Amino acid sequence: MTEASVSARIVAEAVARGLTVATAESLTAGRVAAAIADTPGASAVLRGGVVSYASEVKASLLGVSTSLLARVGSVHPDVAERMAVGARTACGADVAVSTTGVAGPEAHDGQSVGTVYIGWSTSRGTGQQRLSLAGDRESIRAQATDAALQALLRHLVS
């Protein structure tokens, strides 16, 4: 599925279920929210998104614990999960998805290039998944965007 078709399904499924969505993005820097917003009807379901490139923003806007960030760094499954919870809370959404990872060209926080975590938060719980992506910086960011959109769709329909 293309990014546009996944985004269209997200909007359609959210409208059909009366649900709203939000995003918290680090390495994708707003691309997930932008993909959804590019879809006609998105204003009915997209509550908002937070681009939290800096750890301080993850803490101040999304409520990620500074002690967690100091202990594990910004590229970690627990951070991805907390980012999603923070976006869901801050935006008053039913479902939220987050991205954090290393697009390159160098490793970061002890994580290799291509390491990405997608987090999610719904009324049924939270979770995350780890991805090991290959390619250059742009390719990794595009793949992470696609994976986050797919995760959001899965959690809307499950």
mmCIF file with all atom_site columns, C-alpha atoms in Angstrom:
data_model
loop_
_atom_site.group_PDB
_atom_site.id
_atom_site.type_symbol
_atom_site.label_atom_id
_atom_site.label_alt_id
_atom_site.label_comp_id
_atom_site.label_asym_id
_atom_site.label_entity_id
_atom_site.label_seq_id
_atom_site.pdbx_PDB_ins_code
_atom_site.Cartn_x
_atom_site.Cartn_y
_atom_site.Cartn_z
_atom_site.occupancy
_atom_site.B_iso_or_equiv
_atom_site.pdbx_formal_charge
_atom_site.auth_seq_id
_atom_site.auth_comp_id
_atom_site.auth_asym_id
_atom_site.auth_atom_id
_atom_site.pdbx_PDB_model_num
ATOM 1   C CA . MET A 1 1   ? 0.000   0.000  0.000  1.00 0.00 ? 1   MET A CA 1
ATOM 2   C CA . THR A 1 2   ? 1.175   3.499  -0.717 1.00 0.00 ? 2   THR A CA 1
ATOM 3   C CA . GLU A 1 3   ? 1.528   6.127  1.992  1.00 0.00 ? 3   GLU A CA 1
ATOM 4   C CA . ALA A 1 4   ? -1.504  7.935  0.568  1.00 0.00 ? 4   ALA A CA 1
ATOM 5   C CA . SER A 1 5   ? -3.674  4.808  0.544  1.00 0.00 ? 5   SER A CA 1
ATOM 6   C CA . VAL A 1 6   ? -2.719  3.890  4.123  1.00 0.00 ? 6   VAL A CA 1
ATOM 7   C CA . SER A 1 7   ? -3.456  7.450  5.233  1.00 0.00 ? 7   SER A CA 1
ATOM 8   C CA . ALA A 1 8   ? -6.823  7.339  3.455  1.00 0.00 ? 8   ALA A CA 1
ATOM 9   C CA . ARG A 1 9   ? -7.654  4.091  5.253  1.00 0.00 ? 9   ARG A CA 1
ATOM 10  C CA . ILE A 1 10  ? -6.620  5.618  8.585  1.00 0.00 ? 10  ILE A CA 1
ATOM 11  C CA . VAL A 1 11  ? -8.968  8.553  8.047  1.00 0.00 ? 11  VAL A CA 1
ATOM 12  C CA . ALA A 1 12  ? -11.816 6.330  6.822  1.00 0.00 ? 12  ALA A CA 1
ATOM 13  C CA . GLU A 1 13  ? -11.457 3.820  9.670  1.00 0.00 ? 13  GLU A CA 1
ATOM 14  C CA . ALA A 1 14  ? -11.180 6.538  12.314 1.00 0.00 ? 14  ALA A CA 1
ATOM 15  C CA . VAL A 1 15  ? -14.270 8.316  10.962 1.00 0.00 ? 15  VAL A CA 1
ATOM 16  C CA . ALA A 1 16  ? -16.233 5.052  10.820 1.00 0.00 ? 16  ALA A CA 1
ATOM 17  C CA . ARG A 1 17  ? -15.310 4.232  14.418 1.00 0.00 ? 17  ARG A CA 1
ATOM 18  C CA . GLY A 1 18  ? -15.662 7.776  15.761 1.00 0.00 ? 18  GLY A CA 1
ATOM 19  C CA . LEU A 1 19  ? -12.010 7.818  16.852 1.00 0.00 ? 19  LEU A CA 1
ATOM 20  C CA . THR A 1 20  ? -9.320  10.485 16.801 1.00 0.00 ? 20  THR A CA 1
ATOM 21  C CA . VAL A 1 21  ? -5.567  10.138 16.299 1.00 0.00 ? 21  VAL A CA 1
ATOM 22  C CA . ALA A 1 22  ? -2.358  11.909 17.309 1.00 0.00 ? 22  ALA A CA 1
ATOM 23  C CA . THR A 1 23  ? 1.354   11.549 16.646 1.00 0.00 ? 23  THR A CA 1
ATOM 24  C CA . ALA A 1 24  ? 4.650   12.076 18.450 1.00 0.00 ? 24  ALA A CA 1
ATOM 25  C CA . GLU A 1 25  ? 7.605   12.078 16.098 1.00 0.00 ? 25  GLU A CA 1
ATOM 26  C CA . SER A 1 26  ? 11.343  12.273 16.447 1.00 0.00 ? 26  SER A CA 1
ATOM 27  C CA . LEU A 1 27  ? 13.226  10.907 13.429 1.00 0.00 ? 27  LEU A CA 1
ATOM 28  C CA . THR A 1 28  ? 10.215  11.314 11.108 1.00 0.00 ? 28  THR A CA 1
ATOM 29  C CA . ALA A 1 29  ? 9.886   14.978 12.131 1.00 0.00 ? 29  ALA A CA 1
ATOM 30  C CA . GLY A 1 30  ? 6.183   15.376 11.367 1.00 0.00 ? 30  GLY A CA 1
ATOM 31  C CA . ARG A 1 31  ? 5.968   13.192 8.277  1.00 0.00 ? 31  ARG A CA 1
ATOM 32  C CA . VAL A 1 32  ? 3.407   10.831 9.828  1.00 0.00 ? 32  VAL A CA 1
ATOM 33  C CA . ALA A 1 33  ? 1.058   13.659 10.792 1.00 0.00 ? 33  ALA A CA 1
ATOM 34  C CA . ALA A 1 34  ? 1.616   15.329 7.411  1.00 0.00 ? 34  ALA A CA 1
ATOM 35  C CA . ALA A 1 35  ? 0.711   12.130 5.549  1.00 0.00 ? 35  ALA A CA 1
ATOM 36  C CA . ILE A 1 36  ? -2.562  11.923 7.462  1.00 0.00 ? 36  ILE A CA 1
ATOM 37  C CA . ALA A 1 37  ? -3.247  15.651 7.006  1.00 0.00 ? 37  ALA A CA 1
ATOM 38  C CA . ASP A 1 38  ? -2.765  15.283 3.243  1.00 0.00 ? 38  ASP A CA 1
ATOM 39  C CA . THR A 1 39  ? -5.901  13.117 3.189  1.00 0.00 ? 39  THR A CA 1
ATOM 40  C CA . PRO A 1 40  ? -9.280  14.801 2.630  1.00 0.00 ? 40  PRO A CA 1
ATOM 41  C CA . GLY A 1 41  ? -11.349 14.532 5.804  1.00 0.00 ? 41  GLY A CA 1
ATOM 42  C CA . ALA A 1 42  ? -8.309  14.398 8.087  1.00 0.00 ? 42  ALA A CA 1
ATOM 43  C CA . SER A 1 43  ? -9.555  17.349 10.129 1.00 0.00 ? 43  SER A CA 1
ATOM 44  C CA . ALA A 1 44  ? -12.302 15.121 11.532 1.00 0.00 ? 44  ALA A CA 1
ATOM 45  C CA . VAL A 1 45  ? -9.806  12.694 13.059 1.00 0.00 ? 45  VAL A CA 1
ATOM 46  C CA . LEU A 1 46  ? -6.308  14.194 13.384 1.00 0.00 ? 46  LEU A CA 1
ATOM 47  C CA . ARG A 1 47  ? -6.132  15.931 16.771 1.00 0.00 ? 47  ARG A CA 1
ATOM 48  C CA . GLY A 1 48  ? -2.492  16.959 16.473 1.00 0.00 ? 48  GLY A CA 1
ATOM 49  C CA . GLY A 1 49  ? 1.125   15.958 16.509 1.00 0.00 ? 49  GLY A CA 1
ATOM 50  C CA . VAL A 1 50  ? 4.284   16.784 18.398 1.00 0.00 ? 50  VAL A CA 1
ATOM 51  C CA . VAL A 1 51  ? 7.693   16.860 16.730 1.00 0.00 ? 51  VAL A CA 1
ATOM 52  C CA . SER A 1 52  ? 10.021  16.077 19.604 1.00 0.00 ? 52  SER A CA 1
ATOM 53  C CA . TYR A 1 53  ? 13.461  15.898 18.042 1.00 0.00 ? 53  TYR A CA 1
ATOM 54  C CA . ALA A 1 54  ? 15.188  16.994 21.263 1.00 0.00 ? 54  ALA A CA 1
ATOM 55  C CA . SER A 1 55  ? 15.082  14.933 24.453 1.00 0.00 ? 55  SER A CA 1
ATOM 56  C CA . GLU A 1 56  ? 14.075  18.037 26.401 1.00 0.00 ? 56  GLU A CA 1
ATOM 57  C CA . VAL A 1 57  ? 10.959  18.330 24.232 1.00 0.00 ? 57  VAL A CA 1
ATOM 58  C CA . LYS A 1 58  ? 10.157  14.651 24.757 1.00 0.00 ? 58  LYS A CA 1
ATOM 59  C CA . ALA A 1 59  ? 10.193  15.415 28.479 1.00 0.00 ? 59  ALA A CA 1
ATOM 60  C CA . SER A 1 60  ? 8.487   18.824 28.530 1.00 0.00 ? 60  SER A CA 1
ATOM 61  C CA . LEU A 1 61  ? 5.735   18.281 25.947 1.00 0.00 ? 61  LEU A CA 1
ATOM 62  C CA . LEU A 1 62  ? 5.205   14.518 26.043 1.00 0.00 ? 62  LEU A CA 1
ATOM 63  C CA . GLY A 1 63  ? 5.958   13.767 29.680 1.00 0.00 ? 63  GLY A CA 1
ATOM 64  C CA . VAL A 1 64  ? 8.760   11.290 29.007 1.00 0.00 ? 64  VAL A CA 1
ATOM 65  C CA . SER A 1 65  ? 10.674  10.953 32.262 1.00 0.00 ? 65  SER A CA 1
ATOM 66  C CA . THR A 1 66  ? 14.009  12.764 32.286 1.00 0.00 ? 66  THR A CA 1
ATOM 67  C CA . SER A 1 67  ? 15.432  9.927  34.372 1.00 0.00 ? 67  SER A CA 1
ATOM 68  C CA . LEU A 1 68  ? 14.338  7.407  31.714 1.00 0.00 ? 68  LEU A CA 1
ATOM 69  C CA . LEU A 1 69  ? 15.932  9.512  28.979 1.00 0.00 ? 69  LEU A CA 1
ATOM 70  C CA . ALA A 1 70  ? 19.145  9.857  31.009 1.00 0.00 ? 70  ALA A CA 1
ATOM 71  C CA . ARG A 1 71  ? 19.242  6.121  31.701 1.00 0.00 ? 71  ARG A CA 1
ATOM 72  C CA . VAL A 1 72  ? 18.410  4.666  28.261 1.00 0.00 ? 72  VAL A CA 1
ATOM 73  C CA . GLY A 1 73  ? 18.719  7.548  25.779 1.00 0.00 ? 73  GLY A CA 1
ATOM 74  C CA . SER A 1 74  ? 16.117  8.768  23.335 1.00 0.00 ? 74  SER A CA 1
ATOM 75  C CA . VAL A 1 75  ? 16.143  5.714  21.053 1.00 0.00 ? 75  VAL A CA 1
ATOM 76  C CA . HIS A 1 76  ? 14.554  3.031  23.207 1.00 0.00 ? 76  HIS A CA 1
ATOM 77  C CA . PRO A 1 77  ? 11.296  1.046  23.257 1.00 0.00 ? 77  PRO A CA 1
ATOM 78  C CA . ASP A 1 78  ? 10.182  2.539  26.570 1.00 0.00 ? 78  ASP A CA 1
ATOM 79  C CA . VAL A 1 79  ? 10.731  6.052  25.214 1.00 0.00 ? 79  VAL A CA 1
ATOM 80  C CA . ALA A 1 80  ? 8.670   5.265  22.101 1.00 0.00 ? 80  ALA A CA 1
ATOM 81  C CA . GLU A 1 81  ? 5.842   3.968  24.266 1.00 0.00 ? 81  GLU A CA 1
ATOM 82  C CA . ARG A 1 82  ? 5.917   6.984  26.594 1.00 0.00 ? 82  ARG A CA 1
ATOM 83  C CA . MET A 1 83  ? 5.966   9.355  23.599 1.00 0.00 ? 83  MET A CA 1
ATOM 84  C CA . ALA A 1 84  ? 2.777   7.757  22.277 1.00 0.00 ? 84  ALA A CA 1
ATOM 85  C CA . VAL A 1 85  ? 1.112   8.003  25.680 1.00 0.00 ? 85  VAL A CA 1
ATOM 86  C CA . GLY A 1 86  ? 2.170   11.648 25.903 1.00 0.00 ? 86  GLY A CA 1
ATOM 87  C CA . ALA A 1 87  ? 0.777   12.478 22.460 1.00 0.00 ? 87  ALA A CA 1
ATOM 88  C CA . ARG A 1 88  ? -2.496  10.730 23.198 1.00 0.00 ? 88  ARG A CA 1
ATOM 89  C CA . THR A 1 89  ? -2.840  12.639 26.460 1.00 0.00 ? 89  THR A CA 1
ATOM 90  C CA . ALA A 1 90  ? -1.661  16.040 25.193 1.00 0.00 ? 90  ALA A CA 1
ATOM 91  C CA . CYS A 1 91  ? -3.868  15.930 22.111 1.00 0.00 ? 91  CYS A CA 1
ATOM 92  C CA . GLY A 1 92  ? -6.874  14.254 23.712 1.00 0.00 ? 92  GLY A CA 1
ATOM 93  C CA . ALA A 1 93  ? -6.835  11.518 21.073 1.00 0.00 ? 93  ALA A CA 1
ATOM 94  C CA . ASP A 1 94  ? -8.145  7.967  21.146 1.00 0.00 ? 94  ASP A CA 1
ATOM 95  C CA . VAL A 1 95  ? -5.125  6.434  19.415 1.00 0.00 ? 95  VAL A CA 1
ATOM 96  C CA . ALA A 1 96  ? -1.564  7.734  19.127 1.00 0.00 ? 96  ALA A CA 1
ATOM 97  C CA . VAL A 1 97  ? 1.569   6.549  17.406 1.00 0.00 ? 97  VAL A CA 1
ATOM 98  C CA . SER A 1 98  ? 5.193   7.610  17.898 1.00 0.00 ? 98  SER A CA 1
ATOM 99  C CA . THR A 1 99  ? 8.543   7.285  16.167 1.00 0.00 ? 99  THR A CA 1
ATOM 100 C CA . THR A 1 100 ? 12.069  7.421  17.522 1.00 0.00 ? 100 THR A CA 1
ATOM 101 C CA . GLY A 1 101 ? 15.209  6.064  15.960 1.00 0.00 ? 101 GLY A CA 1
ATOM 102 C CA . VAL A 1 102 ? 18.480  6.603  14.165 1.00 0.00 ? 102 VAL A CA 1
ATOM 103 C CA . ALA A 1 103 ? 18.306  7.721  10.536 1.00 0.00 ? 103 ALA A CA 1
ATOM 104 C CA . GLY A 1 104 ? 22.042  8.244  10.274 1.00 0.00 ? 104 GLY A CA 1
ATOM 105 C CA . PRO A 1 105 ? 24.577  8.843  9.084  1.00 0.00 ? 105 PRO A CA 1
ATOM 106 C CA . GLU A 1 106 ? 26.054  7.928  12.499 1.00 0.00 ? 106 GLU A CA 1
ATOM 107 C CA . ALA A 1 107 ? 24.951  5.829  15.469 1.00 0.00 ? 107 ALA A CA 1
ATOM 108 C CA . HIS A 1 108 ? 23.179  7.648  18.318 1.00 0.00 ? 108 HIS A CA 1
ATOM 109 C CA . ASP A 1 109 ? 22.664  6.787  21.997 1.00 0.00 ? 109 ASP A CA 1
ATOM 110 C CA . GLY A 1 110 ? 24.435  3.475  21.431 1.00 0.00 ? 110 GLY A CA 1
ATOM 111 C CA . GLN A 1 111 ? 21.961  2.475  18.722 1.00 0.00 ? 111 GLN A CA 1
ATOM 112 C CA . SER A 1 112 ? 23.037  1.656  15.186 1.00 0.00 ? 112 SER A CA 1
ATOM 113 C CA . VAL A 1 113 ? 21.792  3.433  12.078 1.00 0.00 ? 113 VAL A CA 1
ATOM 114 C CA . GLY A 1 114 ? 18.425  2.009  11.053 1.00 0.00 ? 114 GLY A CA 1
ATOM 115 C CA . THR A 1 115 ? 17.263  1.168  14.578 1.00 0.00 ? 115 THR A CA 1
ATOM 116 C CA . VAL A 1 116 ? 13.707  2.493  14.899 1.00 0.00 ? 116 VAL A CA 1
ATOM 117 C CA . TYR A 1 117 ? 11.005  2.096  17.528 1.00 0.00 ? 117 TYR A CA 1
ATOM 118 C CA . ILE A 1 118 ? 7.332   2.667  16.796 1.00 0.00 ? 118 ILE A CA 1
ATOM 119 C CA . GLY A 1 119 ? 5.185   3.210  19.887 1.00 0.00 ? 119 GLY A CA 1
ATOM 120 C CA . TRP A 1 120 ? 1.423   3.258  20.265 1.00 0.00 ? 120 TRP A CA 1
ATOM 121 C CA . SER A 1 121 ? -1.178  4.092  22.866 1.00 0.00 ? 121 SER A CA 1
ATOM 122 C CA . THR A 1 122 ? -4.889  3.255  22.840 1.00 0.00 ? 122 THR A CA 1
ATOM 123 C CA . SER A 1 123 ? -7.604  2.875  25.469 1.00 0.00 ? 123 SER A CA 1
ATOM 124 C CA . ARG A 1 124 ? -6.710  -0.837 25.486 1.00 0.00 ? 124 ARG A CA 1
ATOM 125 C CA . GLY A 1 125 ? -3.053  -0.318 26.307 1.00 0.00 ? 125 GLY A CA 1
ATOM 126 C CA . THR A 1 126 ? 0.348   0.640  24.992 1.00 0.00 ? 126 THR A CA 1
ATOM 127 C CA . GLY A 1 127 ? 3.155   -1.050 23.154 1.00 0.00 ? 127 GLY A CA 1
ATOM 128 C CA . GLN A 1 128 ? 6.047   -0.706 20.780 1.00 0.00 ? 128 GLN A CA 1
ATOM 129 C CA . GLN A 1 129 ? 7.895   -2.508 18.049 1.00 0.00 ? 129 GLN A CA 1
ATOM 130 C CA . ARG A 1 130 ? 11.534  -2.471 16.998 1.00 0.00 ? 130 ARG A CA 1
ATOM 131 C CA . LEU A 1 131 ? 12.539  -2.170 13.369 1.00 0.00 ? 131 LEU A CA 1
ATOM 132 C CA . SER A 1 132 ? 15.953  -2.632 11.789 1.00 0.00 ? 132 SER A CA 1
ATOM 133 C CA . LEU A 1 133 ? 15.845  -0.605 8.588  1.00 0.00 ? 133 LEU A CA 1
ATOM 134 C CA . ALA A 1 134 ? 18.437  -0.346 5.833  1.00 0.00 ? 134 ALA A CA 1
ATOM 135 C CA . GLY A 1 135 ? 19.262  2.472  3.473  1.00 0.00 ? 135 GLY A CA 1
ATOM 136 C CA . ASP A 1 136 ? 20.326  6.078  3.559  1.00 0.00 ? 136 ASP A CA 1
ATOM 137 C CA . ARG A 1 137 ? 18.881  8.709  5.896  1.00 0.00 ? 137 ARG A CA 1
ATOM 138 C CA . GLU A 1 138 ? 15.953  9.587  3.619  1.00 0.00 ? 138 GLU A CA 1
ATOM 139 C CA . SER A 1 139 ? 15.081  5.946  3.000  1.00 0.00 ? 139 SER A CA 1
ATOM 140 C CA . ILE A 1 140 ? 15.115  5.107  6.713  1.00 0.00 ? 140 ILE A CA 1
ATOM 141 C CA . ARG A 1 141 ? 12.868  8.076  7.499  1.00 0.00 ? 141 ARG A CA 1
ATOM 142 C CA . ALA A 1 142 ? 10.448  7.112  4.703  1.00 0.00 ? 142 ALA A CA 1
ATOM 143 C CA . GLN A 1 143 ? 10.336  3.483  5.866  1.00 0.00 ? 143 GLN A CA 1
ATOM 144 C CA . ALA A 1 144 ? 9.762   4.596  9.472  1.00 0.00 ? 144 ALA A CA 1
ATOM 145 C CA . THR A 1 145 ? 6.903   6.840  8.334  1.00 0.00 ? 145 THR A CA 1
ATOM 146 C CA . ASP A 1 146 ? 5.300   3.944  6.462  1.00 0.00 ? 146 ASP A CA 1
ATOM 147 C CA . ALA A 1 147 ? 5.724   1.630  9.460  1.00 0.00 ? 147 ALA A CA 1
ATOM 148 C CA . ALA A 1 148 ? 4.154   4.180  11.814 1.00 0.00 ? 148 ALA A CA 1
ATOM 149 C CA . LEU A 1 149 ? 1.173   4.663  9.500  1.00 0.00 ? 149 LEU A CA 1
ATOM 150 C CA . GLN A 1 150 ? 0.708   0.887  9.264  1.00 0.00 ? 150 GLN A CA 1
ATOM 151 C CA . ALA A 1 151 ? 0.909   0.584  13.068 1.00 0.00 ? 151 ALA A CA 1
ATOM 152 C CA . LEU A 1 152 ? -1.658  3.347  13.498 1.00 0.00 ? 152 LEU A CA 1
ATOM 153 C CA . LEU A 1 153 ? -4.010  1.627  11.073 1.00 0.00 ? 153 LEU A CA 1
ATOM 154 C CA . ARG A 1 154 ? -3.581  -1.731 12.867 1.00 0.00 ? 154 ARG A CA 1
ATOM 155 C CA . HIS A 1 155 ? -4.443  -0.191 16.217 1.00 0.00 ? 155 HIS A CA 1
ATOM 156 C CA . LEU A 1 156 ? -7.457  1.624  14.817 1.00 0.00 ? 156 LEU A CA 1
ATOM 157 C CA . VAL A 1 157 ? -9.016  -1.551 13.439 1.00 0.00 ? 157 VAL A CA 1
ATOM 158 C CA . SER A 1 158 ? -8.036  -4.008 16.198 1.00 0.00 ? 158 SER A CA 1
#
